[in-house]
Coordinates of C-alpha atoms in Angstrom, one line a residue:
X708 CA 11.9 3.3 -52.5
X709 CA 14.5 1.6 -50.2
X710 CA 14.4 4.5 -47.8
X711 CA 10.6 4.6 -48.2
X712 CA 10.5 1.8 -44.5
X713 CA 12.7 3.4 -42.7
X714 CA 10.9 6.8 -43.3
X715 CA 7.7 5.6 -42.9
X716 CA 9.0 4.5 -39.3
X717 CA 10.5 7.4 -38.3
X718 CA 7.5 9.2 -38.7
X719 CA 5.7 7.0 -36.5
X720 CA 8.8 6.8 -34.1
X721 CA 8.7 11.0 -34.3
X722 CA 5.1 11.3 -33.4
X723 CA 5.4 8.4 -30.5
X724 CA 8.4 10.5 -28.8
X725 CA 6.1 13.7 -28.9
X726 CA 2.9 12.3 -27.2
X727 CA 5.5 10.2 -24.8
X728 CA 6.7 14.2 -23.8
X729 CA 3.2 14.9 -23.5
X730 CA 2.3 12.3 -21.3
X731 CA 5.2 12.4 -18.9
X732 CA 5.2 16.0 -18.7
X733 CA 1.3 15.5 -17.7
X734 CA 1.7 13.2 -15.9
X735 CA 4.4 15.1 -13.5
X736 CA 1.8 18.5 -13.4
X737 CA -0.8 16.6 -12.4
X738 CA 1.0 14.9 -9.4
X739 CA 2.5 17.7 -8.3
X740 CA -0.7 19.4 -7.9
X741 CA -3.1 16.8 -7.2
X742 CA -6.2 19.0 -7.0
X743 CA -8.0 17.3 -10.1
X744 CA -7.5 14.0 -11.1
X745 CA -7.2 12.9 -14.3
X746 CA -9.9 10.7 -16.5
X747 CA -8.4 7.4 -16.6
X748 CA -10.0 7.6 -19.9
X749 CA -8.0 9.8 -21.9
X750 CA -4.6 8.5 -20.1
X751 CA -5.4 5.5 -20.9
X752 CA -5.9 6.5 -24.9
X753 CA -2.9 8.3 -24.6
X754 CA -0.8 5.3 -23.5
X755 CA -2.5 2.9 -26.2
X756 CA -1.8 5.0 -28.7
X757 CA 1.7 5.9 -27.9
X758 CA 2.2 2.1 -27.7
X759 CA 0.5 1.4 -31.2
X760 CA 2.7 3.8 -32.6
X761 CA 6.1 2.5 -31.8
X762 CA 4.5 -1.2 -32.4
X763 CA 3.6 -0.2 -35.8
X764 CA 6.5 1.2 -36.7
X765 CA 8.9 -1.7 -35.3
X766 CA 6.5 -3.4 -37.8
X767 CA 6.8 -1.0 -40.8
X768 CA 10.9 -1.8 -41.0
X769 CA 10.5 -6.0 -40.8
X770 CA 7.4 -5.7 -42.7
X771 CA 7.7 -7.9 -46.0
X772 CA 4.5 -8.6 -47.5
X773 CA 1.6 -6.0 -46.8
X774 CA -0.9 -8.4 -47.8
X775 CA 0.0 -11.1 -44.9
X776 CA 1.6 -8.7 -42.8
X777 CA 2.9 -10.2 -39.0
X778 CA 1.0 -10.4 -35.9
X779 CA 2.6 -7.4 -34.4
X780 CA 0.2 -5.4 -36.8
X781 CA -2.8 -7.0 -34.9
X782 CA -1.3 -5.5 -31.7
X783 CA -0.5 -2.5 -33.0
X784 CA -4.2 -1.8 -34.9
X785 CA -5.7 -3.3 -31.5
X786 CA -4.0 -0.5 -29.6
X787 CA -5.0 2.3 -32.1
X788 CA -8.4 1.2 -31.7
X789 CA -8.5 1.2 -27.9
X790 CA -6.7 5.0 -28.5
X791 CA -9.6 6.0 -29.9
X792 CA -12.4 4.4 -27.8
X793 CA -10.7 5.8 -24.7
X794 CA -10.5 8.7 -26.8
X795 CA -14.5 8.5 -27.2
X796 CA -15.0 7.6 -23.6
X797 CA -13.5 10.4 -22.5
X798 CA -15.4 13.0 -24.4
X799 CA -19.1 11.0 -23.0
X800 CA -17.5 11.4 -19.5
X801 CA -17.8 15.2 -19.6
X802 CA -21.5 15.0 -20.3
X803 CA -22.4 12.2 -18.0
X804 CA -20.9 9.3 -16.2
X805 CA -20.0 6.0 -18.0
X806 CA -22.1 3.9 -16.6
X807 CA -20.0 0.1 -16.0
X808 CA -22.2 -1.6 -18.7
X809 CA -21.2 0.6 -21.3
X810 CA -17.8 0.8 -20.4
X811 CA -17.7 -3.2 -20.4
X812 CA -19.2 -3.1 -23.8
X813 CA -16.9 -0.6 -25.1
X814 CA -14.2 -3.2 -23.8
X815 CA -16.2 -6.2 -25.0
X816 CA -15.8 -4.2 -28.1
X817 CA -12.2 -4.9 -28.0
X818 CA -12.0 -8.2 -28.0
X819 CA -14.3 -8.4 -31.3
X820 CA -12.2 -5.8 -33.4
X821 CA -8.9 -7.9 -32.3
X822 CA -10.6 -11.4 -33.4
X823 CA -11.9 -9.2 -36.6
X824 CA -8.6 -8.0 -37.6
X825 CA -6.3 -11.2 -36.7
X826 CA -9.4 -12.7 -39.4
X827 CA -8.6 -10.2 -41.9
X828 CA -4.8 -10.6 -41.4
X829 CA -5.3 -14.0 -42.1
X830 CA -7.8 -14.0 -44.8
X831 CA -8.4 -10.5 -45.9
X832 CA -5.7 -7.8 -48.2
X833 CA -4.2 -4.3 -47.6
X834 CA -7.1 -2.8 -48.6
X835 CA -9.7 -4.2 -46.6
X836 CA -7.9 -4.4 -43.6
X837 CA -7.4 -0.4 -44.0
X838 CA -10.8 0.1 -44.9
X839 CA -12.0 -1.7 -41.8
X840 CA -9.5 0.3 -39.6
X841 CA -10.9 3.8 -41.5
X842 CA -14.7 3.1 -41.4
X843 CA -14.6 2.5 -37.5
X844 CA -12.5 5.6 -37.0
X845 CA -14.8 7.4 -38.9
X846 CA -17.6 6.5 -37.1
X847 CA -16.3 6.9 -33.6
X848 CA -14.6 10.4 -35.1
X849 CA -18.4 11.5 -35.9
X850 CA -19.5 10.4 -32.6
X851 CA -16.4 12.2 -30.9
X852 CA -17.7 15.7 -32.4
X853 CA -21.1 15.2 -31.5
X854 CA -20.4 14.7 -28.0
X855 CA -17.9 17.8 -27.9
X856 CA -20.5 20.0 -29.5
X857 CA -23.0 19.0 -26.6
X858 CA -20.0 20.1 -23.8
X859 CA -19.6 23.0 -25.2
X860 CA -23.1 23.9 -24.9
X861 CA -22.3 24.6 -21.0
X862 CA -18.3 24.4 -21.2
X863 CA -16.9 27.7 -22.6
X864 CA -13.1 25.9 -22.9
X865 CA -11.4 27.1 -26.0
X866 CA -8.9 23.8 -25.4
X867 CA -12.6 21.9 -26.0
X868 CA -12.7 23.6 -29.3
X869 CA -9.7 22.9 -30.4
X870 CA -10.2 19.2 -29.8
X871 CA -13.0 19.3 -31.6
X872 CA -11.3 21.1 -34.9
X873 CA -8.4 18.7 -34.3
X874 CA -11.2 15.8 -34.6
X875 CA -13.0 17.0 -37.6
X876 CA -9.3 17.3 -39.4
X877 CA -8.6 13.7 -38.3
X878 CA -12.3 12.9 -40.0
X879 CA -11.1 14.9 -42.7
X880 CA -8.1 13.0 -43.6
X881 CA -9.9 9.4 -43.1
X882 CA -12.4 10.1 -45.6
X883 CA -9.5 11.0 -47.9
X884 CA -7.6 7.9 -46.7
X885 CA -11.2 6.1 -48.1
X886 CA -11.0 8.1 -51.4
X887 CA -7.5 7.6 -52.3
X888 CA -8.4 3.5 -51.5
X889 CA -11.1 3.8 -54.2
X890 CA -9.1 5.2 -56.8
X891 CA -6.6 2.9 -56.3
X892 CA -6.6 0.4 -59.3
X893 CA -3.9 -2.1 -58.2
X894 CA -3.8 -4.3 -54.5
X895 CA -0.4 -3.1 -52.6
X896 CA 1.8 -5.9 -51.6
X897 CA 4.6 -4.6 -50.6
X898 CA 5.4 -1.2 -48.9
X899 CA 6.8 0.4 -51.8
X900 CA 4.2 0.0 -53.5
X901 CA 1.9 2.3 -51.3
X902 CA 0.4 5.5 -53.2
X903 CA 2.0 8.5 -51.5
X904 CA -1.4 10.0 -50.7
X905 CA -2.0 7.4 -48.4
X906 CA 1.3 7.5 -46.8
X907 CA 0.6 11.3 -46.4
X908 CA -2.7 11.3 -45.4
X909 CA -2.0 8.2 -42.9
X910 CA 0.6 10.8 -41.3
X911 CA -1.3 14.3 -41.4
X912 CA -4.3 11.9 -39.8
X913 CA -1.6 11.3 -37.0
X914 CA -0.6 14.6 -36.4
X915 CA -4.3 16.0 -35.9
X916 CA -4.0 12.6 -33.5
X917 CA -1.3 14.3 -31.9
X918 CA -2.7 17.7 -31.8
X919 CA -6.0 16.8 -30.5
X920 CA -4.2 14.8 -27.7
X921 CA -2.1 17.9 -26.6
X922 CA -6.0 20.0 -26.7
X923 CA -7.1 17.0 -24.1
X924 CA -4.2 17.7 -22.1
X925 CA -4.2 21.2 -22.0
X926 CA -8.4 20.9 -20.5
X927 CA -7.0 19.1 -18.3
X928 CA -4.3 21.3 -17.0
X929 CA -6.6 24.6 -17.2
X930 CA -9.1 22.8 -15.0
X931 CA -6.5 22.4 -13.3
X932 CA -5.3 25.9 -12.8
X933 CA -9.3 26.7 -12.1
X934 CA -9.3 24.5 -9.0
X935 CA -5.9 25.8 -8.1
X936 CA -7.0 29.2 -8.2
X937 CA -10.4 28.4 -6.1
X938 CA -8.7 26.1 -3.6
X939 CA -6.5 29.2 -3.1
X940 CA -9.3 31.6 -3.2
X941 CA -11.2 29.0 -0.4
X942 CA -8.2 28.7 1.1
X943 CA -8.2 32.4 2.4
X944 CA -12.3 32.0 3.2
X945 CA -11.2 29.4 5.6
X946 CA -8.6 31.4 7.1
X947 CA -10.7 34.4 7.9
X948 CA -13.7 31.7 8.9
X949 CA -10.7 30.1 11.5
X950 CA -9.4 33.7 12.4
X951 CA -12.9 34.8 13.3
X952 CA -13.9 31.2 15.4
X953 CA -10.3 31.7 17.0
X954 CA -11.4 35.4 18.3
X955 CA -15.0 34.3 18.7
X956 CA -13.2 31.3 21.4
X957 CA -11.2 33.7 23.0
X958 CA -13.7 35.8 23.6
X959 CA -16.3 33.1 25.1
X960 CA -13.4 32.0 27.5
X961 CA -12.8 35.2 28.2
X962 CA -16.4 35.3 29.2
X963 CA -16.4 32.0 30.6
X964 CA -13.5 32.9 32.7
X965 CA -14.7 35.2 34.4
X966 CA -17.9 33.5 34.9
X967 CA -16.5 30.5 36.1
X968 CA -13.8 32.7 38.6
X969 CA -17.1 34.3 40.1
X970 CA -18.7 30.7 40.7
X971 CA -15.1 28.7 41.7
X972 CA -15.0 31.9 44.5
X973 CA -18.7 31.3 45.6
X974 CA -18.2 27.6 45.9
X975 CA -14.9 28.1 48.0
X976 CA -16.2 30.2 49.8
X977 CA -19.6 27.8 50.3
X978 CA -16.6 25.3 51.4
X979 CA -15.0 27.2 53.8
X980 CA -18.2 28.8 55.3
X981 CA -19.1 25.6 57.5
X982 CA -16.2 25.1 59.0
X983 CA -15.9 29.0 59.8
X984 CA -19.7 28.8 61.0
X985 CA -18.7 26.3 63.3
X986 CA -15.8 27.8 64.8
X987 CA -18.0 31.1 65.5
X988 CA -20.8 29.2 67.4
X989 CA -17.9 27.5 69.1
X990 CA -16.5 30.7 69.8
X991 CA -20.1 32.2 71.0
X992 CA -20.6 29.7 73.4
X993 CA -17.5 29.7 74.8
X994 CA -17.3 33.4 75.7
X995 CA -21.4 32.7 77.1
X996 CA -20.0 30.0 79.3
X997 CA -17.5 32.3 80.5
X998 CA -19.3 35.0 81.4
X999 CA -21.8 33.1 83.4
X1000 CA -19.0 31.6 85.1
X1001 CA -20.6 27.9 84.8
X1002 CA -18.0 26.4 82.3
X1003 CA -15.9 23.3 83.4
X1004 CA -12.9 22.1 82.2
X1005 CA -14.1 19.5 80.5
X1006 CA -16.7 21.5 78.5
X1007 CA -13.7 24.1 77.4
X1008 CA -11.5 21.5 76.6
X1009 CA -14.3 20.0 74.7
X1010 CA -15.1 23.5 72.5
X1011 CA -11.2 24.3 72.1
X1012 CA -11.0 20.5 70.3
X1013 CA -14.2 21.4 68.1
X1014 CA -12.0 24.6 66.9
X1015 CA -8.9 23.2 66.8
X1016 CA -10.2 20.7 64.5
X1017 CA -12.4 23.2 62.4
X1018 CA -9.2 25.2 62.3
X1019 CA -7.4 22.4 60.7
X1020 CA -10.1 21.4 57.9
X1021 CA -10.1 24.8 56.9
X1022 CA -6.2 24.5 56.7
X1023 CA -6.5 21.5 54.9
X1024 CA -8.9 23.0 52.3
X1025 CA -6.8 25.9 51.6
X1026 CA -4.0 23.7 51.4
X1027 CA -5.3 21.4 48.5
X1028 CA -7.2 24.2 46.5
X1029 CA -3.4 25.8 46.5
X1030 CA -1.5 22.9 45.4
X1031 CA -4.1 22.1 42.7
X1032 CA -4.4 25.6 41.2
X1033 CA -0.5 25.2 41.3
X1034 CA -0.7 22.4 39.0
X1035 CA 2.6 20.9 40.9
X1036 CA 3.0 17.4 40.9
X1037 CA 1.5 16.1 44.1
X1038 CA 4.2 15.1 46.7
X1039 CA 2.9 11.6 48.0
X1040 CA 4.1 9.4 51.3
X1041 CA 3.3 6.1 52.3
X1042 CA 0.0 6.6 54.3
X1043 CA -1.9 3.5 55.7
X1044 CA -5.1 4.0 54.1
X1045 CA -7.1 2.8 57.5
X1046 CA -5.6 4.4 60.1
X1047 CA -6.3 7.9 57.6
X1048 CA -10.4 7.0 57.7
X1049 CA -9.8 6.3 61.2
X1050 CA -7.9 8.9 61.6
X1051 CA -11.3 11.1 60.5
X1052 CA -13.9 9.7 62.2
X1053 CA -13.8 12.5 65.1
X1054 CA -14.6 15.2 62.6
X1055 CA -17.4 13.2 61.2
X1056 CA -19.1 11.1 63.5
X1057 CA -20.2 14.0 66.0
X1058 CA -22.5 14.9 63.0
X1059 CA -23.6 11.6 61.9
X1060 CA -24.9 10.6 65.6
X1061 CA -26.6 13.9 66.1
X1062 CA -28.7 12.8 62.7
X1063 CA -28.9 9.6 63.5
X1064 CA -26.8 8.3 61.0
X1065 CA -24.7 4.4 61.6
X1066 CA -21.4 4.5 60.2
X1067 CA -20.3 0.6 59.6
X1068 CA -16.1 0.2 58.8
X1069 CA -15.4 -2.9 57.0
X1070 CA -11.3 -1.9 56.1
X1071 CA -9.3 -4.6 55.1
X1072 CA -5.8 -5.0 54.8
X1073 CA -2.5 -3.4 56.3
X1074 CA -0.7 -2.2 53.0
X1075 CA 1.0 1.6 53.2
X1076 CA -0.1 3.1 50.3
X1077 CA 1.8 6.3 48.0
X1078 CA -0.6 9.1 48.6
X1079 CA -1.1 12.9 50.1
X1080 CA -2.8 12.7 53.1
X1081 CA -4.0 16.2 53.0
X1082 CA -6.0 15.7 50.0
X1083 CA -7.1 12.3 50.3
X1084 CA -8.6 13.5 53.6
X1085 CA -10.3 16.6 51.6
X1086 CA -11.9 13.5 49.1
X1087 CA -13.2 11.5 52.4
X1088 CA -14.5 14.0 54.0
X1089 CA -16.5 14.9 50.9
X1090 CA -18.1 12.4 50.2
X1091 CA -19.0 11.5 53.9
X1092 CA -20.5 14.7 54.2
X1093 CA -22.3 14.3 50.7
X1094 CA -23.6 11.3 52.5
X1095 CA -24.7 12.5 55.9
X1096 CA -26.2 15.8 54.1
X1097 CA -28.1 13.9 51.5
X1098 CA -29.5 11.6 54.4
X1099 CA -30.3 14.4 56.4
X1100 CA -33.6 15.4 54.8
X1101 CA -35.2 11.9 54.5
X1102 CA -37.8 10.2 57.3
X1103 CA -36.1 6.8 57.6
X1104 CA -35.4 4.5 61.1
X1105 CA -31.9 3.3 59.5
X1106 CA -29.4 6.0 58.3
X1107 CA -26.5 4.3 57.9
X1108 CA -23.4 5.0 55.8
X1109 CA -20.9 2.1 54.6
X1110 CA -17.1 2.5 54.4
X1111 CA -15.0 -0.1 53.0
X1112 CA -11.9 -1.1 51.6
X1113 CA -10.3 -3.7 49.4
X1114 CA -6.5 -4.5 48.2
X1115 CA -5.6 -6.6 45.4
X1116 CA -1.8 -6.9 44.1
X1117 CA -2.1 -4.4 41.8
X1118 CA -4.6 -1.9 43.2
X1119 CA -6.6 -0.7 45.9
X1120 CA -10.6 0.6 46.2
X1121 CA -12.5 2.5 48.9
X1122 CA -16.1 2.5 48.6
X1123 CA -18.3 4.5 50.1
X1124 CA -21.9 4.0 50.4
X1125 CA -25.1 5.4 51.8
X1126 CA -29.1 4.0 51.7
X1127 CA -30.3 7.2 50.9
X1128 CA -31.8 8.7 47.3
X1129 CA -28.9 8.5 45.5
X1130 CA -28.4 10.6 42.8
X1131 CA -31.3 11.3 39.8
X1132 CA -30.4 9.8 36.7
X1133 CA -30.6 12.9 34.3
X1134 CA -27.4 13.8 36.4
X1135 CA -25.0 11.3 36.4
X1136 CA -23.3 12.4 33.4
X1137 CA -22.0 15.2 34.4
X1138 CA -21.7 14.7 38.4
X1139 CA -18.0 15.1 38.4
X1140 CA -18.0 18.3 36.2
X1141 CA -17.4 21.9 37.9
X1142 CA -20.5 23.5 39.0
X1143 CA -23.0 20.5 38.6
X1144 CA -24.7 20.0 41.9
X1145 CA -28.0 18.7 42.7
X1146 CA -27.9 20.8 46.2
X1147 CA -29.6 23.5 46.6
X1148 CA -26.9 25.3 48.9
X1149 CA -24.3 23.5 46.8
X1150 CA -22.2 24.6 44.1
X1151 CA -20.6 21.7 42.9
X1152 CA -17.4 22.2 44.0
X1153 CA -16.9 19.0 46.8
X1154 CA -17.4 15.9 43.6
X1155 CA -14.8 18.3 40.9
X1156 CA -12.4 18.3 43.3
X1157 CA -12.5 15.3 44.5
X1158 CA -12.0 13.6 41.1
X1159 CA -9.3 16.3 40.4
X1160 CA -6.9 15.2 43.3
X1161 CA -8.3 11.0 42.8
X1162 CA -6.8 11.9 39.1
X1163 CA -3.5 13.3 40.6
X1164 CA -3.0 10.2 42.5
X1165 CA -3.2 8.6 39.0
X1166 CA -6.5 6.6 39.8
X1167 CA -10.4 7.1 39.4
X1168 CA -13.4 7.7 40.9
X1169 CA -17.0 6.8 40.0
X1170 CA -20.7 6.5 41.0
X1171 CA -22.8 3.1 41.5
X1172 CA -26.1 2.6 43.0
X1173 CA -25.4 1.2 46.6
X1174 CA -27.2 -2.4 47.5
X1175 CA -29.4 -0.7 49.7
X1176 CA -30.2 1.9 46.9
X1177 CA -28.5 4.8 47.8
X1178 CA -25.4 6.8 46.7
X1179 CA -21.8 4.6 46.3
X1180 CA -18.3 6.2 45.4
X1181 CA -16.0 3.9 44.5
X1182 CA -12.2 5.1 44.4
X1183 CA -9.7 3.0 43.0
X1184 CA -5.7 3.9 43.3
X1185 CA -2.7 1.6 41.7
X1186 CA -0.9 0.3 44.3
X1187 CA 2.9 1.4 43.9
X1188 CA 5.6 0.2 45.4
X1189 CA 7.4 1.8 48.1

């Protein structure tokens, strides 16, 4: 009898240790796969009832008088009853959702048993405190089965079986718990004085505890190994779906690639073609004027300047279209930003007076700014011929095209602005992307590639309706010093 305590403890002690394995061991698998988690439900039962256990046996070795045991035995009945309504919980969850009112009832539920018990510790004996404990287990034990027998109805798991034959032994052994109660004729008051029965039956209900805990955790871990096995399996779907995209895009930019060399060559050559043109008819009439014998000096001097400056904007096309496809970094010198418009206005204003077109120069400021003058020319003369072309075909008095330019301290902006149509709305989205002209004769070339060398001087470039309702470019460049 005076080893009967300690005994009883070590039991309890022995059984606590085993789930505490089962739970850390768990709770390691789980987190080194994290593919499924785990229902908070069942961990938490787990940890309540590992918890109840070492409680109640730290109880079972003070323990004195069974009748009026200490309050620890509150704690420790408290946590075997939220062990099993976690328990409970957990086996609803796999036919439906807990909804949050009945899981706050279930905890509600708590809070009653605990005032119930602390009652019966007070007030209440052995007997009926045990009784109480065994009646609720019986009925949530009942429920348990139920529930499992409905998940196996669509679950197949063997582990779900086993839970519920380790639950109907745990029913089992309560009912016999009840039994040997009833045929006790004497109240226990002390620990040796508890009928054997009950001490075995108390324990063998604690091992099916045990068992159906380690049938909970091995569901867990096979649906587990399930998603493990079809994450891998759609793991190699996704890698054949990737492989094919990844051939699929190589072959569209194959495709595209060539497409777009065929177009980049027509626009080049759309480019090149006026200045060419030019030089020919400059050519033509040169040799006519010769042969007739009628030229002057001033009128060759006149055509060699045309050709010579032809010559040099097809030299300064070449030159940018090579050092962008080279992808260098652009070599930039101080260049007063003026003087380089200025500078232009020969090639363009021939042109522009022919088609009655005004140019107005409102260009501020002295500053030398960090730039290539070859293609910062090539983005001028762009967009003034954008502008003279697109107010070319319209029936107006007042052609007139606007260049300006502002500096601030920490940047500079050219703007250059026409009263023509301007550009249609259902364009301007993508009126800086390759190939996107609204020309007929165009290819889109002239706005790309002037954005392309605005974006290797590190600035930007962008479209606004002009006050007069027209086209305006607006460049803007950081001003660097030198």
């Amino acid at each position: 009898p005076r080893m009967l305590k300690p005994l009883i403890a070590l039991y309890f002690f022995i059984l606590a240790a085993i789930q505490l394995g089962l739970l850390i061991g768990l709770f390691h698998y789980h987190r080194s796969r994290n593919l499924v988690r785990p229902s908070p439900y069942w961990m938490g039962s787990l940890i309540a009832n590992i918890s109840a256990l070492f409680v109640f046996g730290l109880g079972v070795i003070f323990v004195d008088d069974v009748e009026r045991p200490a309050f620890n035995f509150t704690i420790a009945n408290t946590l075997f009853y939220v062990a099993a309504i976690y328990q409970w919980l957990f086996c609803k969850s796999l036919t439906q959702p807990v909804s949050k009112r009945f899981d706050s009832l279930a905890k509600g539920s708590i809070v009653i048993f605990f005032s119930i018990f602390e009652l019966l510790r007070h007030y209440g004996n052995f007997e009926i405190r045990t009784a109480y404990m065994v009646s609720l287990a019986l009925l949530l034990f009942g429920s348990q089965i139920y529930q499992l027998r409905l998940i196996r109805r669509n679950d197949s798991s063997p582990q779900l079986t086993y839970l519920e034959y380790a639950t109907m032994i745990e029913l089992s052994f309560a009912v016999c718990r009840l039994v040997v109660l009833g045929l006790s004729t004497f109240s226990v008051q002390r620990v040796e004085q508890l009928p054997q029965a009950l001490i075995f039956f108390t324990i063998a209900q604690l091992v099916a505890n045990t068992v159906a805990y380690i049938a909970i955790g091995s569901y867990w871990t096979e649906k587990m190994a399930l998603s493990s096995a079809a994450f891998s399996n759609e793991n190699e779907v996704i890698k054949k779906l990737l492989l094919e995209r990844d051939e699929l895009i190589a072959s569209l930019l194959k495709a595209n690639k060539t497409a777009a060399t065929g177009a980049l060559s027509a626009s080049i050559a759309h480019e090149l073609n006026q200045p060419i043109t030019a030089i020919s008819l400059n050519t033509e009439f040169l040799k006519l004027k010769m042969d007739k014998g009628a030229e002057t000096s001033a009128e060759i001097r006149d055509v060699i300047q045309n050709i010579e400056q032809d010559n040099h904007r097809i030299s300064r096309i070449v030159s940018t279209l090579r050092n962008i496809f080279q992808q260098d970094q652009v070599e930039l010198t101080p260049i007063n930003l003026n003087n380089l418009i200025q500078d232009l206005m020969p090639i363009i204003m021939p042109q522009a007076k022919n088609l009655g077109i005004q140019i107005n120069m409102n260009l501020t400021g002295n500053h030398l700014m960090p730039m290539n003058s070859n293609e910062f020319s090539q983005v001028i003369l762009n967009l003034l011929n954008n502008a003279i072309q697109s107010l070319s075909i319209l029936d107006i008095q007042h052609k007139k095209i606007d260049i300006s330019t502002q500096f601030t301290q920490s940047e500079m902006k050219l703007s250059i602005a026409d009263n023509g149509l301007g550009v249609p709305k259902e364009l301007r989205a993508n009126l800086f992307n390759l190939m996107s002209s609204n020309k007929k004769d165009g290819m889109g070339l002239g706005l790309w590639l002037s954005k392309h060398i605005v974006d290797r001087h590190q600035g930007s470039i962008s479209y606004q309706v002009s006050d007069a309702g027209g086209a305006e470019f607006v460049i803007t460049l950081p001003l660097k010093p030198i």
